[in-house]
Short mmCIF file of C-alpha atoms and ligand atoms in Angstrom, two decimals:
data_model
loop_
_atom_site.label_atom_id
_atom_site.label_comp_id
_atom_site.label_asym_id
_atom_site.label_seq_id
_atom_site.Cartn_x
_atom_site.Cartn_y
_atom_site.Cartn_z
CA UNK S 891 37.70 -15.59 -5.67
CA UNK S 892 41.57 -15.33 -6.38
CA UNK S 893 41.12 -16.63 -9.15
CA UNK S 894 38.29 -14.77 -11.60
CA UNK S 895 39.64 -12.34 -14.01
CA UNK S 896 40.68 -9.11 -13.60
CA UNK S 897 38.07 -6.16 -14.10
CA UNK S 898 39.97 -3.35 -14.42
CA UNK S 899 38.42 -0.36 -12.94
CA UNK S 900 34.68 -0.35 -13.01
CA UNK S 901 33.68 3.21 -12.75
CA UNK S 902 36.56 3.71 -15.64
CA UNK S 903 35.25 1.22 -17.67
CA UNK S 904 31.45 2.57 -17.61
CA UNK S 905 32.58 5.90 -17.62
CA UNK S 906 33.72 4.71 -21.45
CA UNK S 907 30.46 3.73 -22.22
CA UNK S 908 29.20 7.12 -20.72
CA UNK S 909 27.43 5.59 -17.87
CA UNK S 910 28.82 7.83 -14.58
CA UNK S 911 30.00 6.88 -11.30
CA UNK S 912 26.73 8.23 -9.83
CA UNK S 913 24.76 6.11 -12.18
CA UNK S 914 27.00 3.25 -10.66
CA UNK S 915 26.09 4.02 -7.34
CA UNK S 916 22.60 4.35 -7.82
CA UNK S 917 22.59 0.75 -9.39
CA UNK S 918 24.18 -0.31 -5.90
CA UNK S 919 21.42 1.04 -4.10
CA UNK S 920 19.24 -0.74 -6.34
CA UNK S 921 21.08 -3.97 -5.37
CA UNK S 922 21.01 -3.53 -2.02
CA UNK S 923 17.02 -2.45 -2.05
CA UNK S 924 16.47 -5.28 -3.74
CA UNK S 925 18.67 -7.39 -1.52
CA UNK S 926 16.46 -6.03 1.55
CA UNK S 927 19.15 -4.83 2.59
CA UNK S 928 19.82 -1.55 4.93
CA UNK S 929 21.18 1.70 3.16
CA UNK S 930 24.71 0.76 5.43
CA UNK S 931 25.49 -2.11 2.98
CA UNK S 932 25.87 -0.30 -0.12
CA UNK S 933 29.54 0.97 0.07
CA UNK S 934 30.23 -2.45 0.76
CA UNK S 935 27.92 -3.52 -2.84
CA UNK S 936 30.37 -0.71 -4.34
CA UNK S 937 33.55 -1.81 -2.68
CA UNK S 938 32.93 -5.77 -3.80
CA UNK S 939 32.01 -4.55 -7.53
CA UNK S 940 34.98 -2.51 -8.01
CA UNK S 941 37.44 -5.17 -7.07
CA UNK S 942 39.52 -6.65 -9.51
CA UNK S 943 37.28 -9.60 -9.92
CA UNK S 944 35.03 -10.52 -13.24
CA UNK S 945 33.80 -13.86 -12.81
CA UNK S 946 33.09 -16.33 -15.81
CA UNK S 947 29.66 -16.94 -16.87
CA UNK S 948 27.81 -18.86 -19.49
CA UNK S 949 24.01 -18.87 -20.09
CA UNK S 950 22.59 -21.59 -21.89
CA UNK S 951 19.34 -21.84 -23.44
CA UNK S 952 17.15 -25.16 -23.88
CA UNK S 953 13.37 -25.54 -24.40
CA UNK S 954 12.57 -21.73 -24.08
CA UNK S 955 11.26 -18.19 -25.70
CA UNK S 956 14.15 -16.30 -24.51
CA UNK S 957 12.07 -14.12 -22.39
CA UNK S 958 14.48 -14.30 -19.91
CA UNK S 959 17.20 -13.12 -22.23
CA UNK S 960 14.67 -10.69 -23.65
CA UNK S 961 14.01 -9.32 -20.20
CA UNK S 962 18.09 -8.95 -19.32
CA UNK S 963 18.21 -6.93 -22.85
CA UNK S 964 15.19 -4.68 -22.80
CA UNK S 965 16.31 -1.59 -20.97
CA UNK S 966 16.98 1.95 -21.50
CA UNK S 967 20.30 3.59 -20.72
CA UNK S 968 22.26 3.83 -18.11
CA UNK S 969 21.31 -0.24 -18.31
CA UNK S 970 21.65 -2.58 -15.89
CA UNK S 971 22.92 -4.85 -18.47
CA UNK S 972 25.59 -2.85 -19.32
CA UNK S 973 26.90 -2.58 -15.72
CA UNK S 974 26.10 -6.50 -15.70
CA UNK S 975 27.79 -6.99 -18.49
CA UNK S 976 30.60 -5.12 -16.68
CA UNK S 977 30.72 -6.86 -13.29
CA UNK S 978 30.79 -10.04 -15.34
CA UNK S 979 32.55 -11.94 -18.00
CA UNK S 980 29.48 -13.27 -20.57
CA UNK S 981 31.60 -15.86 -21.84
CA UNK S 982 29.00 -18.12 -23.50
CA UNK S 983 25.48 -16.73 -24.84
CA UNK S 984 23.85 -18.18 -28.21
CA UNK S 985 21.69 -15.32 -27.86
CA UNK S 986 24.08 -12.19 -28.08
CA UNK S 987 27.71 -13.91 -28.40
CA UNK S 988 29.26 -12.87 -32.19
CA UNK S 989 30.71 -16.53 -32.67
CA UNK S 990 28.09 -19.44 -33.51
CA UNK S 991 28.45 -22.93 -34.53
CA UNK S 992 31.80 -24.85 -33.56
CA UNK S 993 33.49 -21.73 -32.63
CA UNK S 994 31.07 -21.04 -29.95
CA UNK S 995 30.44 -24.17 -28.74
CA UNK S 996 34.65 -24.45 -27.88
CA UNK S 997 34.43 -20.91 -26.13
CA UNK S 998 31.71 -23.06 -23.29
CA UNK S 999 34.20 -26.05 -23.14
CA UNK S 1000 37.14 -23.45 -22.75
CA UNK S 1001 34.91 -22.01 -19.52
CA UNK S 1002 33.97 -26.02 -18.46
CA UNK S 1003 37.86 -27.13 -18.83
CA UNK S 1004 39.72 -23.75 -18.02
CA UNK S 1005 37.43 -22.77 -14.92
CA UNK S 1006 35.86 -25.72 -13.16
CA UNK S 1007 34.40 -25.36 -10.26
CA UNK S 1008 34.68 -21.27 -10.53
CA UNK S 1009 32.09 -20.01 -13.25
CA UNK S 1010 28.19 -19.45 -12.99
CA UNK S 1011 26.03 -21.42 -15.07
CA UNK S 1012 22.83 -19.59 -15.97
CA UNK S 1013 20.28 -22.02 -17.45
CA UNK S 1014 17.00 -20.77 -19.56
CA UNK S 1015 14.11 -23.00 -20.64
CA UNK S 1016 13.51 -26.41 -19.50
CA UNK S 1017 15.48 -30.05 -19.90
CA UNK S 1018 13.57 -33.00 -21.91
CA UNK S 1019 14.05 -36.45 -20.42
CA UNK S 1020 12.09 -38.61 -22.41
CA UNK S 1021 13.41 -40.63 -25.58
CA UNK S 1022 17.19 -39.54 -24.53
CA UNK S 1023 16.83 -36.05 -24.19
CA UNK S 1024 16.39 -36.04 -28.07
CA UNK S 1025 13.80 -33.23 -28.25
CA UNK S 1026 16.20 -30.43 -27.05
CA UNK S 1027 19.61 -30.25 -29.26
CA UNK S 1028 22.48 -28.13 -29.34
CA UNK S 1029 25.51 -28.69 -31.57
CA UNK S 1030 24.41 -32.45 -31.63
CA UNK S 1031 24.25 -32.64 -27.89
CA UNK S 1032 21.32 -33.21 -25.71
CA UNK S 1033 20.34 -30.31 -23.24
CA UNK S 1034 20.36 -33.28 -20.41
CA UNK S 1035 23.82 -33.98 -21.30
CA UNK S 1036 24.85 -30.91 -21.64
CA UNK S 1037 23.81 -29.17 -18.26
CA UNK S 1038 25.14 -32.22 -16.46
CA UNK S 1039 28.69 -31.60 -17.67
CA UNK S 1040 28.34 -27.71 -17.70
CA UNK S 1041 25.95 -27.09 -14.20
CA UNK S 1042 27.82 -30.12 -12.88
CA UNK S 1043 30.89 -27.92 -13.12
CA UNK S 1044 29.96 -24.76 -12.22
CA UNK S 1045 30.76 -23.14 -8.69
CA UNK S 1046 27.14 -22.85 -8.97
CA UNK S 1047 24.03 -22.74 -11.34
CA UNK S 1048 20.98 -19.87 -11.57
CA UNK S 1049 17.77 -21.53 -13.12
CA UNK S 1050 16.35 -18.17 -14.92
CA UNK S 1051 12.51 -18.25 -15.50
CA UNK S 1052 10.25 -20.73 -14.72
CA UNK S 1053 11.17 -23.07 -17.55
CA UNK S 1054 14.78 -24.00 -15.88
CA UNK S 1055 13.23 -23.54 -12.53
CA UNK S 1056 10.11 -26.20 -12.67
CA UNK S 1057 9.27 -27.27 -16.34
CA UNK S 1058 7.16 -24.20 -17.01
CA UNK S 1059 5.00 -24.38 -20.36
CA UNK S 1060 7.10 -27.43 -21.85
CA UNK S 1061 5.88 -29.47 -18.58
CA UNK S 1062 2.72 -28.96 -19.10
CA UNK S 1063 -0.13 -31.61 -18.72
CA UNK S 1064 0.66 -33.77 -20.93
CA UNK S 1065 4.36 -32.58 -20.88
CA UNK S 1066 4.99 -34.92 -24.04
CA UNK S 1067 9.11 -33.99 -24.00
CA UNK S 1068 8.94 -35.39 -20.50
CA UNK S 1069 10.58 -31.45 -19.51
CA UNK S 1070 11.63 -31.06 -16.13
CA UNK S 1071 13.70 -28.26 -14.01
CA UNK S 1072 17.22 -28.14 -13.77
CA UNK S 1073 17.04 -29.59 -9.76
CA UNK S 1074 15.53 -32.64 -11.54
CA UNK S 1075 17.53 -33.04 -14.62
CA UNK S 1076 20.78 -32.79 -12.81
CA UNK S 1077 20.31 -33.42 -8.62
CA UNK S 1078 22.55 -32.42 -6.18
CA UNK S 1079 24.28 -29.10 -7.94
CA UNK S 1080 24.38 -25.70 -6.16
CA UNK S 1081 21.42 -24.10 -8.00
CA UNK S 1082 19.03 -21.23 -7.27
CA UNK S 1083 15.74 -20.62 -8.70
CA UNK S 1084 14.51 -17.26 -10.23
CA UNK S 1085 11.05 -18.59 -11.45
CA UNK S 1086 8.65 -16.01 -13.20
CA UNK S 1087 7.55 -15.36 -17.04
CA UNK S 1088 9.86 -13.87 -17.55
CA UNK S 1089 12.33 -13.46 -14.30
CA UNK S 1090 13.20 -9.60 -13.55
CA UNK S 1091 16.65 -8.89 -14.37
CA UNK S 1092 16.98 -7.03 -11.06
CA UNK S 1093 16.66 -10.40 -9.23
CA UNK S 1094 19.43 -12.32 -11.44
CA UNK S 1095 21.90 -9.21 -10.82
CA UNK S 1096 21.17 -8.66 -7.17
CA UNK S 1097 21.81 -12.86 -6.65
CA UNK S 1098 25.13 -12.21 -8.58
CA UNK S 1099 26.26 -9.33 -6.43
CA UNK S 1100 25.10 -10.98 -2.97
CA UNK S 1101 27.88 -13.36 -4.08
CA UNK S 1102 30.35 -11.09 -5.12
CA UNK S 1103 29.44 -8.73 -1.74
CA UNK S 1104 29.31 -11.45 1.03
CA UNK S 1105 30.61 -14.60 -0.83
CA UNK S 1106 28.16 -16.86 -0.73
CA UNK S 1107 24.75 -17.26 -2.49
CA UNK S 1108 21.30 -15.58 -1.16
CA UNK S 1109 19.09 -17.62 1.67
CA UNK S 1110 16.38 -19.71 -0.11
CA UNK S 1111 13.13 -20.89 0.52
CA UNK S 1112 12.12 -24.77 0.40
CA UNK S 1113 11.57 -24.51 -3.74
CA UNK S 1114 15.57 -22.81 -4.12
CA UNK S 1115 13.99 -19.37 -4.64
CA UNK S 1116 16.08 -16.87 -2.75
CA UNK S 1117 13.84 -14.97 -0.22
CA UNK S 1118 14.72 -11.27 -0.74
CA UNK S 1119 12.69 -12.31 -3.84
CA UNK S 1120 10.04 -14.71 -2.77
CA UNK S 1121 10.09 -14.25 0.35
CA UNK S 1122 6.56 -12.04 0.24
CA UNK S 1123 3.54 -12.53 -1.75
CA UNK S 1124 2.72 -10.58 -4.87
CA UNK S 1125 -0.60 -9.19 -2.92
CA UNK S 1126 1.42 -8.08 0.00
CA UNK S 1127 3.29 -5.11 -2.16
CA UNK S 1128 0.47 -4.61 -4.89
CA UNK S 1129 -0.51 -1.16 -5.33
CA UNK S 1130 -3.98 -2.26 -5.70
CA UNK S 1131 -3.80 -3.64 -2.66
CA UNK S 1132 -5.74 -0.91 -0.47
CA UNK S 1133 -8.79 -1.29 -2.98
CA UNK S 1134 -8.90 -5.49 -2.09
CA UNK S 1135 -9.06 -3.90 1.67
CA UNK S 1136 -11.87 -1.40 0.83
CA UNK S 1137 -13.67 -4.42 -1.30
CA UNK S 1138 -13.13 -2.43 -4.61
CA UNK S 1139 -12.87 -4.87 -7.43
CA UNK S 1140 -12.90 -4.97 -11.11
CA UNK S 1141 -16.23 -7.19 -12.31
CA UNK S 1142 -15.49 -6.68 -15.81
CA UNK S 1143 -12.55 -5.53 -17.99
CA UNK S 1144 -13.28 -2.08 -19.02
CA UNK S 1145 -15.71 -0.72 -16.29
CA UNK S 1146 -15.56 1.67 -13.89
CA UNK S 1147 -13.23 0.03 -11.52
CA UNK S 1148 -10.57 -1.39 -14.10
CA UNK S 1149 -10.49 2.31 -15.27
CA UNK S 1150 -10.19 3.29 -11.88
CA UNK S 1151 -7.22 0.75 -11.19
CA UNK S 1152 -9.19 -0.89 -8.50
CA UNK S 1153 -8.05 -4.78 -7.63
CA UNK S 1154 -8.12 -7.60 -10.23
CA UNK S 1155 -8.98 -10.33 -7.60
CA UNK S 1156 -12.40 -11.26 -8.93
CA UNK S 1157 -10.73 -10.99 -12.44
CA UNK S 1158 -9.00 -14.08 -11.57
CA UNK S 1159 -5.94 -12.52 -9.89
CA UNK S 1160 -3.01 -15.17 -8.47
CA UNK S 1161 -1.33 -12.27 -6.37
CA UNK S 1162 -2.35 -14.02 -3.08
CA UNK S 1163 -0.72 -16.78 -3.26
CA UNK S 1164 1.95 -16.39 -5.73
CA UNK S 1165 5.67 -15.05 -4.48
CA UNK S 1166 7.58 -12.48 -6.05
CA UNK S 1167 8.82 -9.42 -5.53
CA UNK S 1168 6.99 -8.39 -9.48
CA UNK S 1169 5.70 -5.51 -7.49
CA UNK S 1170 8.25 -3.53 -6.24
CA UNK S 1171 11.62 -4.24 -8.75
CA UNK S 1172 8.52 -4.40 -11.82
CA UNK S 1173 10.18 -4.91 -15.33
CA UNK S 1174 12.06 -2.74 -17.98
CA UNK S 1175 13.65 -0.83 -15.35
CA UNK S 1176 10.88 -0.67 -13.10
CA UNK S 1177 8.50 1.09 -15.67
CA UNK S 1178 5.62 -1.45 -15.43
CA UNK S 1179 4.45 -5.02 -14.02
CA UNK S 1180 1.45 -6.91 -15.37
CA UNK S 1181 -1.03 -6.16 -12.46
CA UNK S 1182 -0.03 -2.21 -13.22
CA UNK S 1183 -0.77 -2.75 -16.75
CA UNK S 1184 -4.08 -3.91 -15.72
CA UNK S 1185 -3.92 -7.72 -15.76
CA UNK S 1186 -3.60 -10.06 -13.16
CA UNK S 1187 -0.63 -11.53 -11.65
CA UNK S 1188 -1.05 -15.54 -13.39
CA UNK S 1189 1.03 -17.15 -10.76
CA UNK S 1190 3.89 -17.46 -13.38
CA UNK S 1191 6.46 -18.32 -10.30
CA UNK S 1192 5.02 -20.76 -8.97
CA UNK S 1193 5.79 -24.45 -9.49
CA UNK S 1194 3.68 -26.08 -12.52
CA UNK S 1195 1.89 -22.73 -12.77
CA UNK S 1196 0.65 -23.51 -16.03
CA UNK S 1197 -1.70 -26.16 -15.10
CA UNK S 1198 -2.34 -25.15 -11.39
CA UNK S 1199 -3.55 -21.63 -11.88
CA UNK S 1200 -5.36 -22.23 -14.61
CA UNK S 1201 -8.36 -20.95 -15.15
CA UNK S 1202 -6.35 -17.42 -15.00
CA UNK S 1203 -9.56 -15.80 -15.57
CA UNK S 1204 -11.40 -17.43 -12.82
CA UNK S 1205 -10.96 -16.01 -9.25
CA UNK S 1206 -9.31 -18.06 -6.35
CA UNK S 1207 -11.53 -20.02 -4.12
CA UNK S 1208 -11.14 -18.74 -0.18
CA UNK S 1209 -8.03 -20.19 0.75
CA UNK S 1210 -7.60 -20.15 4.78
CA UNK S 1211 -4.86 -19.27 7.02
CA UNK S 1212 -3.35 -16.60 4.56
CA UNK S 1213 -1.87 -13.79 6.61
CA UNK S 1214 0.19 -10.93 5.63
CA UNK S 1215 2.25 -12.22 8.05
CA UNK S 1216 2.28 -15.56 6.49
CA UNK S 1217 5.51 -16.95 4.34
CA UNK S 1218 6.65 -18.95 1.65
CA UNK S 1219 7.98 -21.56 3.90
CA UNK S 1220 4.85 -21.67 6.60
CA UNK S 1221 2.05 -21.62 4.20
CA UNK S 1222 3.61 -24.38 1.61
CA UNK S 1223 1.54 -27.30 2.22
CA UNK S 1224 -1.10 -25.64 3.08
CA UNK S 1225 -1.18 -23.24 -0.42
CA UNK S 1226 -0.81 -27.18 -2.18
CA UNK S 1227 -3.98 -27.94 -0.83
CA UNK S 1228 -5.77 -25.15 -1.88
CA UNK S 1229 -4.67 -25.37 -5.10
CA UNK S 1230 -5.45 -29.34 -5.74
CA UNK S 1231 -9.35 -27.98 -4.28
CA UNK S 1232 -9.16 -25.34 -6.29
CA UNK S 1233 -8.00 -27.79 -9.37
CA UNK S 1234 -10.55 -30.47 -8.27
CA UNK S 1235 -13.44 -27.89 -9.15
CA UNK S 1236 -12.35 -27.48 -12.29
CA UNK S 1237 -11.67 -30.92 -13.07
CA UNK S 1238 -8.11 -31.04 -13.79
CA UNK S 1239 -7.48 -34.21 -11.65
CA UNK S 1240 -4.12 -35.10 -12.88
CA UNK S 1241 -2.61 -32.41 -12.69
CA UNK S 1242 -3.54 -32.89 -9.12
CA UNK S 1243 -2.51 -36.35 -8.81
CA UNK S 1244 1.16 -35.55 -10.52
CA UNK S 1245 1.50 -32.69 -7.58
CA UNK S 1246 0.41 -35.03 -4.79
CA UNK S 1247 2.85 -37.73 -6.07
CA UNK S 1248 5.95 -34.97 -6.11
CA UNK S 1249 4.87 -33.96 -2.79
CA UNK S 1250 4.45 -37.74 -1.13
CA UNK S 1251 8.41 -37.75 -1.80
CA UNK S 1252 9.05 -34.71 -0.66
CA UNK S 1253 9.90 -33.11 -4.05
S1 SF4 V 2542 -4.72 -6.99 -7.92
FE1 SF4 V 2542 -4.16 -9.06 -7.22
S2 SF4 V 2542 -2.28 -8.84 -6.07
FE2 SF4 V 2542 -3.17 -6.80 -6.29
S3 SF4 V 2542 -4.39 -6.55 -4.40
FE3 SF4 V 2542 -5.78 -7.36 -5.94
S4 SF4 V 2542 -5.68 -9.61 -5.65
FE4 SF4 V 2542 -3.93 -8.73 -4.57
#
């Protein structure tokens, strides 16, 4: 930790960009909320982030939308990107950086060379392994190549959405760039998944400060995803929850019940058995989610999402042995199941066969 940069003065430094010292402590509550953490730790979230440490961090972006980057930007003020931007030194970002071409592509070597083994690699969109890695390019380098010599260096990498974190949409059946995660494109690195379409910001920032706090990364489940945010399903914490309990449900968009805000199970609704904490850290600041909106939750965190949820509009068949007490870890095999009967009725068999193979080895 000796060794990050100096970050002189936080409150000082926001105060410049008018954001106050009790702005900065409610964003540590925040963190520490979303950290499931009790009310005890946050002078110890505000002692850690006003230490004289900044550490280095590039994000790089392969096959993706930059939704992820998207949903770091899209905030109002005070943001939590700015204090991000703050706690950290953004040191590589094709997205918002001011130098492009070879200028930028020497400030990610400087970090690879200058810091090894002490910056945080933040990968967005997904890795193509077939034909070389051709289909994904970036200053005539593969993405495979390059996330093996940049994630291969970091102290330790965050997979951001669930492109990085399983293949998302470019591993879809029939995945024709051969797109994997990062955990496959580059084994045995210190990596932790934030899956969703896009990941909320909250969840990247709170994994960052959990390091900077406690030094060391957040607890994960078997799939990488830290548990403060996956640790609970998306039907556990839905608002519309008490209507699924009272057998209120929308039957078609627009009546009575969706203008009521009843629940969106029979609409085809993935909350049960998708994990994510969507429902209480929500997006843009906590404004909205998608179930809130009035959609259902599309399983977007969960692995291969794209081809196992599907239909989105079609509601999930009974799935046993879900609990509210039930977890991530417990209900794993059991969930794949479901999901390959589920997928058998609706004649999607190799999606189910690929899934069954990853799981045989224990992927
Ligand atoms: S809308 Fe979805 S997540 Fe919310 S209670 Fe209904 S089924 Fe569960």
């Amino acid at each position: 930790m000796s060794e990050l940069k100096d970050n002189p003065g936080i409150t000082d430094s926001l105060a410049g960009q008018g954001i106050s010292r009790r702005d900065f402590i409610k964003f540590c509550t925040l963190m520490a909320a979303t950290l499931s953490l009790p009310s005890s730790f946050i002078p110890k979230i505000v002692e850690a982030l006003e230490k004289k440490m900044k550490p280095s961090l590039v994000w790089l972006e392969f096959q993706d939308c930059a939704g992820n980057t998207e949903s770091l930007l899209r905030a109002t003020k005070p943001t939590i990107a700015e204090i991000v931007l703050d706690i950290l030194s953004i040191d590589y970002h094709e997205t918002i950086m001011a130098p492009a071409g070879k200028q930028a592509e020497k400030s990610l070597m400087d970090v690879v060379k200058n810091q090894k083994g002490k910056y945080i690699a933040v990968v967005e969109g997904s890795i193509p392994m077939k034909d070389g890695g051709v289909y994904c390019c970036v200053g005539g380098r593969s993405a495979i190549d390059i996330a093996k010599e940049v994630c291969g260096n970091a102290l330790a990498t965050i997979s951001v959405g669930s492109c990085a974190a399983y293949g998302g949409i470019p591993a879809a059946n029939p995945n024709p760039t051969g797109a994997v995660g990062v955990k496959d494109a580059v084994p045995g690195i210190t990596l932790i998944n934030l899956p969703g379409c896009p990941v909320n910001v909250e969840n990247i920032t709170a994994t960052v400060v959990h390091y900077l706090t406690f030094g060391t990364l957040p607890a994960t489940d078997r799939l990488g995803r830290p548990y403060f945010a996956y640790g609970e399903r998306i039907h556990d914490h839905c608002e519309r929850r008490a209507h699924y309990d009272a057998g209120q449900f929308v039957r078609e968009w627009g009546d009575e019940g969706h203008r009521h805000g009843w629940c969106l199970y029979e609409m085809g609704c993935k909350g049960p058995e998708t994990f994510k904490n969507c429902p209480v850290v929500k997006y843009n600041e906590g404004t909205s989610w998608p179930v809130q909106a009035g959609h259902g939750c599309i399983g977007c965190a969960e692995p291969n999402f794209w081809d196992t949820m599907a239909p989105f509009y079609k509601r999930l068949p009974k799935v046993p042995g879900f609990g509210i007490e039930t977890t991530a870890d417990k209900i794993g095999v059991g969930l794949a199941a479901a999901a390959a009967a589920g997928l058998a009725a609706h004649g999607i068999a190799r999606a189910i066969r690929g899934k069954d193979e990853k799981e045989e080895k224990g992927e």
